[in-house]
XYZ file of C-alpha atoms in Angstrom:
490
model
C -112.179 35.399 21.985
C -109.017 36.169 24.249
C -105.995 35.371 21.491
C -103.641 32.940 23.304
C -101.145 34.117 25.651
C -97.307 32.831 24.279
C -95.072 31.837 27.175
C -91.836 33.873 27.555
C -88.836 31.888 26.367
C -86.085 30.879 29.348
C -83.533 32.292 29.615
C -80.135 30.310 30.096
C -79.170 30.662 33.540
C -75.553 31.978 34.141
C -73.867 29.896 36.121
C -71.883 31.400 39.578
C -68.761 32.773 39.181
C -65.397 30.295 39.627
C -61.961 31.247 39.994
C -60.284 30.867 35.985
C -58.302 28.179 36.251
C -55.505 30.295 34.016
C -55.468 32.443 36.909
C -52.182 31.309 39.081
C -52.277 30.992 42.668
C -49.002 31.834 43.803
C -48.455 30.710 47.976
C -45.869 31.929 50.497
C -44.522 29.481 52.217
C -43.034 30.202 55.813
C -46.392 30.560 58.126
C -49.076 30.016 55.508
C -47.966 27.003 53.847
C -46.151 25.660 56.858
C -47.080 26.870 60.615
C -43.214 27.661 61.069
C -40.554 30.145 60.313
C -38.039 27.636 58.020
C -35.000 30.003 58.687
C -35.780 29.933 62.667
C -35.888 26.042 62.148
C -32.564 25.978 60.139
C -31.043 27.603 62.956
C -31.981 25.426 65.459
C -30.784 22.286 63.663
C -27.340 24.077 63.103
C -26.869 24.730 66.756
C -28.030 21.671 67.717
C -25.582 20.253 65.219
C -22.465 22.065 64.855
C -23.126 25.323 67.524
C -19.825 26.339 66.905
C -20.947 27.665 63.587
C -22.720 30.252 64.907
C -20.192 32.540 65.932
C -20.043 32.983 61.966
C -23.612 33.910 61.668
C -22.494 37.660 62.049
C -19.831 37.401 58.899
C -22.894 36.246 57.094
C -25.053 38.783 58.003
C -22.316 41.380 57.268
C -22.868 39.212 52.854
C -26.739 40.531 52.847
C -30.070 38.190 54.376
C -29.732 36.186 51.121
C -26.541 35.511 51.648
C -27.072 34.529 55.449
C -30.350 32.392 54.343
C -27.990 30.783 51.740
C -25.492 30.019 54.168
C -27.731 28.394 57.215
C -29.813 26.320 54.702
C -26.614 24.826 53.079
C -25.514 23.362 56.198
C -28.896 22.862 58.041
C -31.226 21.597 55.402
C -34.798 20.516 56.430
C -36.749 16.991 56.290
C -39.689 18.667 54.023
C -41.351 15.367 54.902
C -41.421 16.491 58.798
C -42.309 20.346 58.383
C -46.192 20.993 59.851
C -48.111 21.837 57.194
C -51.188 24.033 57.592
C -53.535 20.843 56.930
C -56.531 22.656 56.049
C -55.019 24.854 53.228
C -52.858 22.186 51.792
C -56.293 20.859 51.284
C -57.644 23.745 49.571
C -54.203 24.108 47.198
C -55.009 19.829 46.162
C -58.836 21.024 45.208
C -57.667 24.159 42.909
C -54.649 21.904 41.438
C -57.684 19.095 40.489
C -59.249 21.974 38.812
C -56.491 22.617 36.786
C -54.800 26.119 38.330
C -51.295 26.873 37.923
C -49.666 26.717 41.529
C -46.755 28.835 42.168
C -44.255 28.667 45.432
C -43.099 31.820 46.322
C -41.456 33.020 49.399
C -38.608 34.620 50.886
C -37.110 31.403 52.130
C -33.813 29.901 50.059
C -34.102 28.090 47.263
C -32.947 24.524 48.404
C -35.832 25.009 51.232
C -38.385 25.839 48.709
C -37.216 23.082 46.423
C -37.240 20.548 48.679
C -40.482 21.664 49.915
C -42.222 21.531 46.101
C -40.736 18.180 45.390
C -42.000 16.620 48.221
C -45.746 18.258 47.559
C -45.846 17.519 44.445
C -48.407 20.998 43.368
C -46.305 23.635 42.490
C -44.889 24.455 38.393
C -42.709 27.041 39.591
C -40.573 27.740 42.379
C -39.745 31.569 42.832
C -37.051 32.075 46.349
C -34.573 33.937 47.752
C -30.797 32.985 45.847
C -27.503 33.740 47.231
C -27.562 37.562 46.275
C -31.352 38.035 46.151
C -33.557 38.239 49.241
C -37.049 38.006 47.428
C -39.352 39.342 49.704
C -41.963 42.281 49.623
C -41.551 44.450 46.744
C -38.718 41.885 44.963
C -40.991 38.985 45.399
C -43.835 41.080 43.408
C -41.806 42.412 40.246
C -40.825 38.481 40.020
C -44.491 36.892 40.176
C -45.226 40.172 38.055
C -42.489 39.015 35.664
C -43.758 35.630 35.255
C -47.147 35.392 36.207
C -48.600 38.685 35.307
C -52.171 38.703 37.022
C -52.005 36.372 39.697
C -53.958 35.635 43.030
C -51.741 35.490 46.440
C -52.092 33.960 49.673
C -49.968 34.855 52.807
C -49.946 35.442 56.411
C -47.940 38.189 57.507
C -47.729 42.120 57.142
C -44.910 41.681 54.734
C -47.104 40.142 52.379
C -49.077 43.466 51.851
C -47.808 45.337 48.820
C -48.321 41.553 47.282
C -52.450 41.392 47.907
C -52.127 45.701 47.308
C -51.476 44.454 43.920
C -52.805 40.789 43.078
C -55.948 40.226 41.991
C -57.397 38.101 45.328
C -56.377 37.649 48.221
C -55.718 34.211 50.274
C -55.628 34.988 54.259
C -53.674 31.798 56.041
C -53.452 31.994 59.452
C -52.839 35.887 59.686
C -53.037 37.257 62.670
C -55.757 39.894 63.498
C -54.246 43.595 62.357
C -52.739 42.026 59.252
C -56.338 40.319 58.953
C -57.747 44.082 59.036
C -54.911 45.209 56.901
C -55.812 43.003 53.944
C -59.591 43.294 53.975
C -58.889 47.119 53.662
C -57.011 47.456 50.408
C -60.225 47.225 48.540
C -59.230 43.425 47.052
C -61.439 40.615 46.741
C -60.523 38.499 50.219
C -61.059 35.595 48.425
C -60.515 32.727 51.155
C -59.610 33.401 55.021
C -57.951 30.478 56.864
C -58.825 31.518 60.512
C -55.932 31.716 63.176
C -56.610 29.419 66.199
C -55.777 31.319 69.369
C -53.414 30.327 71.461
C -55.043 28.931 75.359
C -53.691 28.966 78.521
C -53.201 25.113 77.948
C -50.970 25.351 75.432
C -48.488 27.917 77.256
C -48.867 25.073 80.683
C -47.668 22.527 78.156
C -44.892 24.296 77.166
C -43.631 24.979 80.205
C -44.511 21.067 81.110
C -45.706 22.731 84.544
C -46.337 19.112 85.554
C -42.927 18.088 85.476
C -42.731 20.220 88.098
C -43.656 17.704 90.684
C -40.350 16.358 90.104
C -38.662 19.343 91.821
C -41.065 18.461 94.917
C -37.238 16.211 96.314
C -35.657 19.281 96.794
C -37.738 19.434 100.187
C -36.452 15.693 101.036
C -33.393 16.457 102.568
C -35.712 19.144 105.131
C -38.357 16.131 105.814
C -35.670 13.620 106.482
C -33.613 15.701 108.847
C -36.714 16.413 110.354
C -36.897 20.477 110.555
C -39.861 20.324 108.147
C -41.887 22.764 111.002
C -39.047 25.391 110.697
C -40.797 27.926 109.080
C -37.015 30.059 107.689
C -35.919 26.850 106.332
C -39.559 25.723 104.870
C -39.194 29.084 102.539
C -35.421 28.600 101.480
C -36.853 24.642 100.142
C -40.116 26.530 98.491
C -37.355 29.214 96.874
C -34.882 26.167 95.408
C -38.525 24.272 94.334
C -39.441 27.679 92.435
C -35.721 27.904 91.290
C -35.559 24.620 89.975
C -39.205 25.032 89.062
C -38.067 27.935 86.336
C -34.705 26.555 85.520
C -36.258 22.860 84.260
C -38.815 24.974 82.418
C -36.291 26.798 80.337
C -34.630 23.631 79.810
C -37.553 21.525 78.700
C -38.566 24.767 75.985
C -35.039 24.853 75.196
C -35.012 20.582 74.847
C -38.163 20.650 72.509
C -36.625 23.622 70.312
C -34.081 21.023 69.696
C -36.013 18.306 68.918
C -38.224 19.586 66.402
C -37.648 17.086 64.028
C -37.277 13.671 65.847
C -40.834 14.916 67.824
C -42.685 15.746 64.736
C -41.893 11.367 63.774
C -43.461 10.253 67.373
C -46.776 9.529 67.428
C -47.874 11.526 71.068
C -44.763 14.160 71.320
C -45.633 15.300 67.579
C -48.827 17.314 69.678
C -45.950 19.396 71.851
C -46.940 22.945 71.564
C -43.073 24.119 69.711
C -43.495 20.545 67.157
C -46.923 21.006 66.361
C -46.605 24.866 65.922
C -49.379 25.908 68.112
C -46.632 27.963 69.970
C -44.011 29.428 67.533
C -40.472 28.617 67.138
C -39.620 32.337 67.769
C -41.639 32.542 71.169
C -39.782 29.465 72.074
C -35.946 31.110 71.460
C -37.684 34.215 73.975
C -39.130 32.248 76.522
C -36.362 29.939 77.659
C -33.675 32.565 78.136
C -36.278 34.387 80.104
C -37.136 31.428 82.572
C -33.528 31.018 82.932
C -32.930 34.732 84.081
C -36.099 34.444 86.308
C -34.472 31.549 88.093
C -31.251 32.899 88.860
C -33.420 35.723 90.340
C -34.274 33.563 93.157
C -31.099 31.992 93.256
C -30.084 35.436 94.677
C -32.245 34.609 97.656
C -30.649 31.284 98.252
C -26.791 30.564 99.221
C -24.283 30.552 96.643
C -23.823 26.472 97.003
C -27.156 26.128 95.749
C -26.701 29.029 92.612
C -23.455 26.986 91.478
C -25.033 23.675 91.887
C -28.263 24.889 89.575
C -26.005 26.111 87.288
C -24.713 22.924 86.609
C -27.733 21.025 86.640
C -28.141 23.633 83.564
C -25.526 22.575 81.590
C -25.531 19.242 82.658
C -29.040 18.849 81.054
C -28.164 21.250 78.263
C -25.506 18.870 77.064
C -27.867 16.146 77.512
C -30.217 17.895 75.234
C -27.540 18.750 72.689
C -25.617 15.087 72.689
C -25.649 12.886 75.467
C -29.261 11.674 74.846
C -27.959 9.637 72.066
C -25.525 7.913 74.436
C -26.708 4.455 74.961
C -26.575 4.286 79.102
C -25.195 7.304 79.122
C -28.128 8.930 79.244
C -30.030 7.272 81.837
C -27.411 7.499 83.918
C -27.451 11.036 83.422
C -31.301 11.343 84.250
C -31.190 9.507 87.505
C -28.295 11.992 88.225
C -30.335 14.809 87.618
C -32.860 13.816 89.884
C -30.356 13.067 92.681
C -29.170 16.706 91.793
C -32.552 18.363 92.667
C -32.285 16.396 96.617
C -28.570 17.668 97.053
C -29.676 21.490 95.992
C -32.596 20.865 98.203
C -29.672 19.979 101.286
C -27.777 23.390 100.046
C -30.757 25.309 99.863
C -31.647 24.549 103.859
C -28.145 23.942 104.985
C -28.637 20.283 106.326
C -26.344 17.433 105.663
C -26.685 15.193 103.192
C -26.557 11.289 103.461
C -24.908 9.026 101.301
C -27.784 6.536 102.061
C -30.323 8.617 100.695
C -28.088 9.480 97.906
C -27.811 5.874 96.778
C -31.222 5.109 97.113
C -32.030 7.875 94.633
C -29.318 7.135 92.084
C -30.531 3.858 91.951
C -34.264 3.984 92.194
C -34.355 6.796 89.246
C -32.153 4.866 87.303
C -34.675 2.137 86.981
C -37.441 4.868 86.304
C -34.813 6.530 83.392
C -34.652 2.779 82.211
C -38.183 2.359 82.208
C -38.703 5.326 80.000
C -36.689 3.915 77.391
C -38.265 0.503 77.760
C -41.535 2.204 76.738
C -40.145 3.831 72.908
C -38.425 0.570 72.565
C -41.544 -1.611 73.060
C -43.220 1.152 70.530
C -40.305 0.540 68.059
C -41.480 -3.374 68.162
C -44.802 -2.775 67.617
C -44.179 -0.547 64.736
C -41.474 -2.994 63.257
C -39.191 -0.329 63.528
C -35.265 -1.251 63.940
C -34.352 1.909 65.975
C -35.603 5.417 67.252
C -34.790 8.669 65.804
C -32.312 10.410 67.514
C -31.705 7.567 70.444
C -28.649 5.046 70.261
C -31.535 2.134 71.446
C -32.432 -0.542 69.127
C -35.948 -2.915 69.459
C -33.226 -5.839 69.869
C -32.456 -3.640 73.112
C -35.704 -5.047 75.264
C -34.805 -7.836 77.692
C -31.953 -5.743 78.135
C -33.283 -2.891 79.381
C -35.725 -4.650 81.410
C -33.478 -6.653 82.950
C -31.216 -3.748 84.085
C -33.974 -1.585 85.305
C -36.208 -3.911 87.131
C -33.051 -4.948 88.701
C -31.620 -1.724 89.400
C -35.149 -0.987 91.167
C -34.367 -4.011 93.598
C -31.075 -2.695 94.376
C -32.499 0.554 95.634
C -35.056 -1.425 98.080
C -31.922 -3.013 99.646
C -30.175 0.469 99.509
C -32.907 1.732 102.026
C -32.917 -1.973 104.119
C -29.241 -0.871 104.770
C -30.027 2.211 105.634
C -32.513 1.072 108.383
C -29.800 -0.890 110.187
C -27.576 1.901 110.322
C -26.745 4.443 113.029
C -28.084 7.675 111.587
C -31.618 5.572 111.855
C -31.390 5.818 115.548
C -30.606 8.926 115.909
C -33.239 10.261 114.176
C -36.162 8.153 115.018
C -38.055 6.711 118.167
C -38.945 3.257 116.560
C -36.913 2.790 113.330
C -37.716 -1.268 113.223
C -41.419 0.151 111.796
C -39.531 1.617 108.748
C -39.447 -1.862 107.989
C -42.817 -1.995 106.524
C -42.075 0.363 103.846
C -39.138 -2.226 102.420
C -42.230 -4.595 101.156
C -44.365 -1.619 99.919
C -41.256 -0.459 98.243
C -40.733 -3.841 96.752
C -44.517 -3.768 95.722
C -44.508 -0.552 93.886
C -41.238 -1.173 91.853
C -42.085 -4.689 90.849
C -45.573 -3.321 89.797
C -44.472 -0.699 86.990
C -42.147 -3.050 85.910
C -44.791 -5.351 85.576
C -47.160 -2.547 83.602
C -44.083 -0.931 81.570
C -44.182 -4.707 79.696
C -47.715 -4.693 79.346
C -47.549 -1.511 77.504
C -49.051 0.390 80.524
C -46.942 2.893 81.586
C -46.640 6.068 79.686
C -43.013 6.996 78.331
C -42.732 9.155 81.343
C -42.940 7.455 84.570
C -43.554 10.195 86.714
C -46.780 11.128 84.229
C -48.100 7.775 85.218
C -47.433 7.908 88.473
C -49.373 11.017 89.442
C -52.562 9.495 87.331
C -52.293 5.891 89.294
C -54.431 5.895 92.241
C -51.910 3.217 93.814
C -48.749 5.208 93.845
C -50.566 8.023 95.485
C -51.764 4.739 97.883
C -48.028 3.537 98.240
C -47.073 6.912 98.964
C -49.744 7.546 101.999
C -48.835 4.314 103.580
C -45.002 5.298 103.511
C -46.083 8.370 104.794
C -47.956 6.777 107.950
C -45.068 4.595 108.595
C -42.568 7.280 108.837
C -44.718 9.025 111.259
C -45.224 6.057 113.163
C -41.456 5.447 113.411
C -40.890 9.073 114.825
């Protein structure tokens, strides 16, 4: 007889290999815990709020970085609330702190940043940043974790970050960017986790620039098509240089505009997904590329006559000091926004050396007044239906409504009879055949005002009017038919 075969006994399986929770995690902060540069961030807030200060920047430099971090951050501090968090590792630092690991700030920014960053998050035991004397980065920052950590894993972003993962046990990879990527995964370290960089698309760069705003620059060839010399070919290039001058100038200014308004976009629900607020271009590229438009736009200014260069200068600064203060100026700064866009149709008049009317003037001053005003209608109406009492970094309250409608849809009205006075007057005659058929576009006018109106109070109109006006098939109808009936009253 075959004796009985006896079964093997099993073996207990081992189970896969986790990271020990008594292992600490320690986590940089500026571009792997947030998708920003804090210090960059500071700066902008302090020249937004008290520029003056800057021209002592170099006396802090002179005291050490720490001392200049120290310095900006005590009179700049942050909203921690409003910084953009890298979503998708904050989510990985919540799983490891359910699992009971030791989290540990560390990072090169100052203290009160850091602070106010771990109070708000609620998942780090220890803060480790840069004091008054002390700049901790690279080799500083890893004798400290060293010091109080012992063996520790990292996780970072940038090449400065590299004696830290030479040393640590693993290695975190947030949002690195390729040759640091490279960099890390040769030191012969366990690359633990690798939080891939999105790249940055054309899309993002034609956002920035708000390329679409452009459109807006199309009045400075008004002043050409009204004195009729449109078919001059000399003069036809001097309007296409001011367009492209403008064109650059209001790009620098709208980089420079959302630099500024980091925080106040980061609380709105739409401009929080602006390239500079939502990080996907960074603050640093930002400070670069708006000096650099505005050097590229006095190029061409060098083509056009000096009128023109001094008057795009001031449009500059006029919208620079909107930017900086005179947004917050209730009135003020629509006022200041129909102005600018009465600036770009006297440039266009310099630019081709015709004279400007004081009809056309008026009816511009007065017909993007009551576009400025419907702007603001819009955030207040989103103030009311978020039962909020007033909008960050505006002077308008929701109480402000009626108001505002009232003086823009009325404003709108007056620039309609504006352009019925025009018709009766001399300059009409002179210029056209049959000027009783620029009578028709008085109703079509009238039609087209009263209709956004209409929309903006039905919630229809996006903040920006000119946004909504080149995505509405009837504007683009209400322009054709003005069109026609300015050709029929040559």
């Amino acid at each position: 007889m075959t004796a009985p075969v006896t079964p093997l006994p099993m073996l207990p399986q081992t189970p896969l290999p986790e990271d020990p929770p008594d292992v600490p995690l320690a986590v940089d902060l500026d571009g792997t815990l947030v998708r920003t540069d804090t210090l960059h961030e500071n700066l902008l807030v302090l020249f937004k709020r008290a520029p003056w200060l800057l021209f002592l920047a170099p006396l802090w430099v002179l005291k050490g970085k720490a001392f200049f971090k120290a310095e900006v951050a005590r009179r700049a501090a942050l909203d921690a609330a409003s910084l953009p968090y890298h979503e998708e590792f904050l989510t990985y630092l919540h799983e490891e702190k359910a699992r009971g690991r030791r989290l540990v700030l560390a990072t090169a920014a100052d203290r009160r940043i850091a602070e106010a960053v771990a109070a708000h998050l609620g998942l780090f035991s220890d803060v480790v940043a840069s004091e008054a004397t002390v700049n901790l980065s690279g080799e500083r920052k890893l004798a400290k974790l060293k010091e109080l950590l012992g063996t520790f894993d990292y996780a970072g972003n940038d090449a400065v970050d590299l004696p830290l993962w030479r040393e640590c046990r693993r290695i975190v990879v947030v949002h690195a960017p390729a040759g640091v990527l490279k960099q890390a995964q040769g030191l012969g370290r366990d690359v633990h986790r690798v939080f891939e960089r999105p790249a940055t698309r054309l899309r993002t760069w034609v956002k920035a620039l708000r390329v679409h705003q452009w459109a807006k620059n199309a009045l400075v060839f008004v002043p050409l098509l009204a004195a009729h010399k449109g078919t001059e070919p000399d003069k036809l290039i001097q309007a296409l240089l001011a367009f492209t001058a403008f064109s650059l100038c209001a790009s620098s200014v709208y980089v420079l505009n959302d630099l500024l308004d980091l925080d106040s976009d980061r609380r709105h629900p739409t401009k929080k997904q602006r390239p500079f607020a939502a990080c996907t271009l960074s603050v640093s590229t930002g400070v670069m590329l708006a000096p650099v438009l505005l050097l590229a736009g006095a190029a061409v200014c060098l083509l056009l006559p000096p009128a023109f260069s001094a008057l795009l200068g001031t449009y500059y600064v006029l919208t620079l000091a909107y930017s900086l203060r005179l947004k917050q100026v209730v009135m003020l700064d629509v006022l200041v926004l129909a102005g600018l866009y009465t600036v770009r149709i006297f440039g266009g008049a310099l630019a081709v050396d015709v004279p400007t009317s004081s009809w056309l003037m008026m009816f511009s001053m007065f017909l993007f007044l009551s576009l400025a005003l419907v702007k603001r209608l819009s955030e207040v109406r989103r103030l009311r239906q978020s039962n909020e009492t007033s909008a960050h970094g505006r002077g308008y309250l929701a109480q402000d409504y009626e108001q505002l409608a009232s003086l823009g849809a009325a404003s709108g009205q007056v620039s309609v009879l504006v352009l019925a006075l025009y018709i009766t007057s001399d300059e009409v005659t002179a210029l056209y055949g049959h000027p009783e058929r620029l009578w028709l576009i008085c109703p079509v006018m009238l039609y087209w005002v009263g209709r956004v109106w209409l929309l903006a109070h039905r919630g229809l109109v996006n903040e920006d009017p000119l946004v909504f006006a080149l995505r509405d098939r009837v504007s683009y109808a209400v322009g054709l038919v003005c069109a026609l009936v300015l050709w029929a009253a040559t």
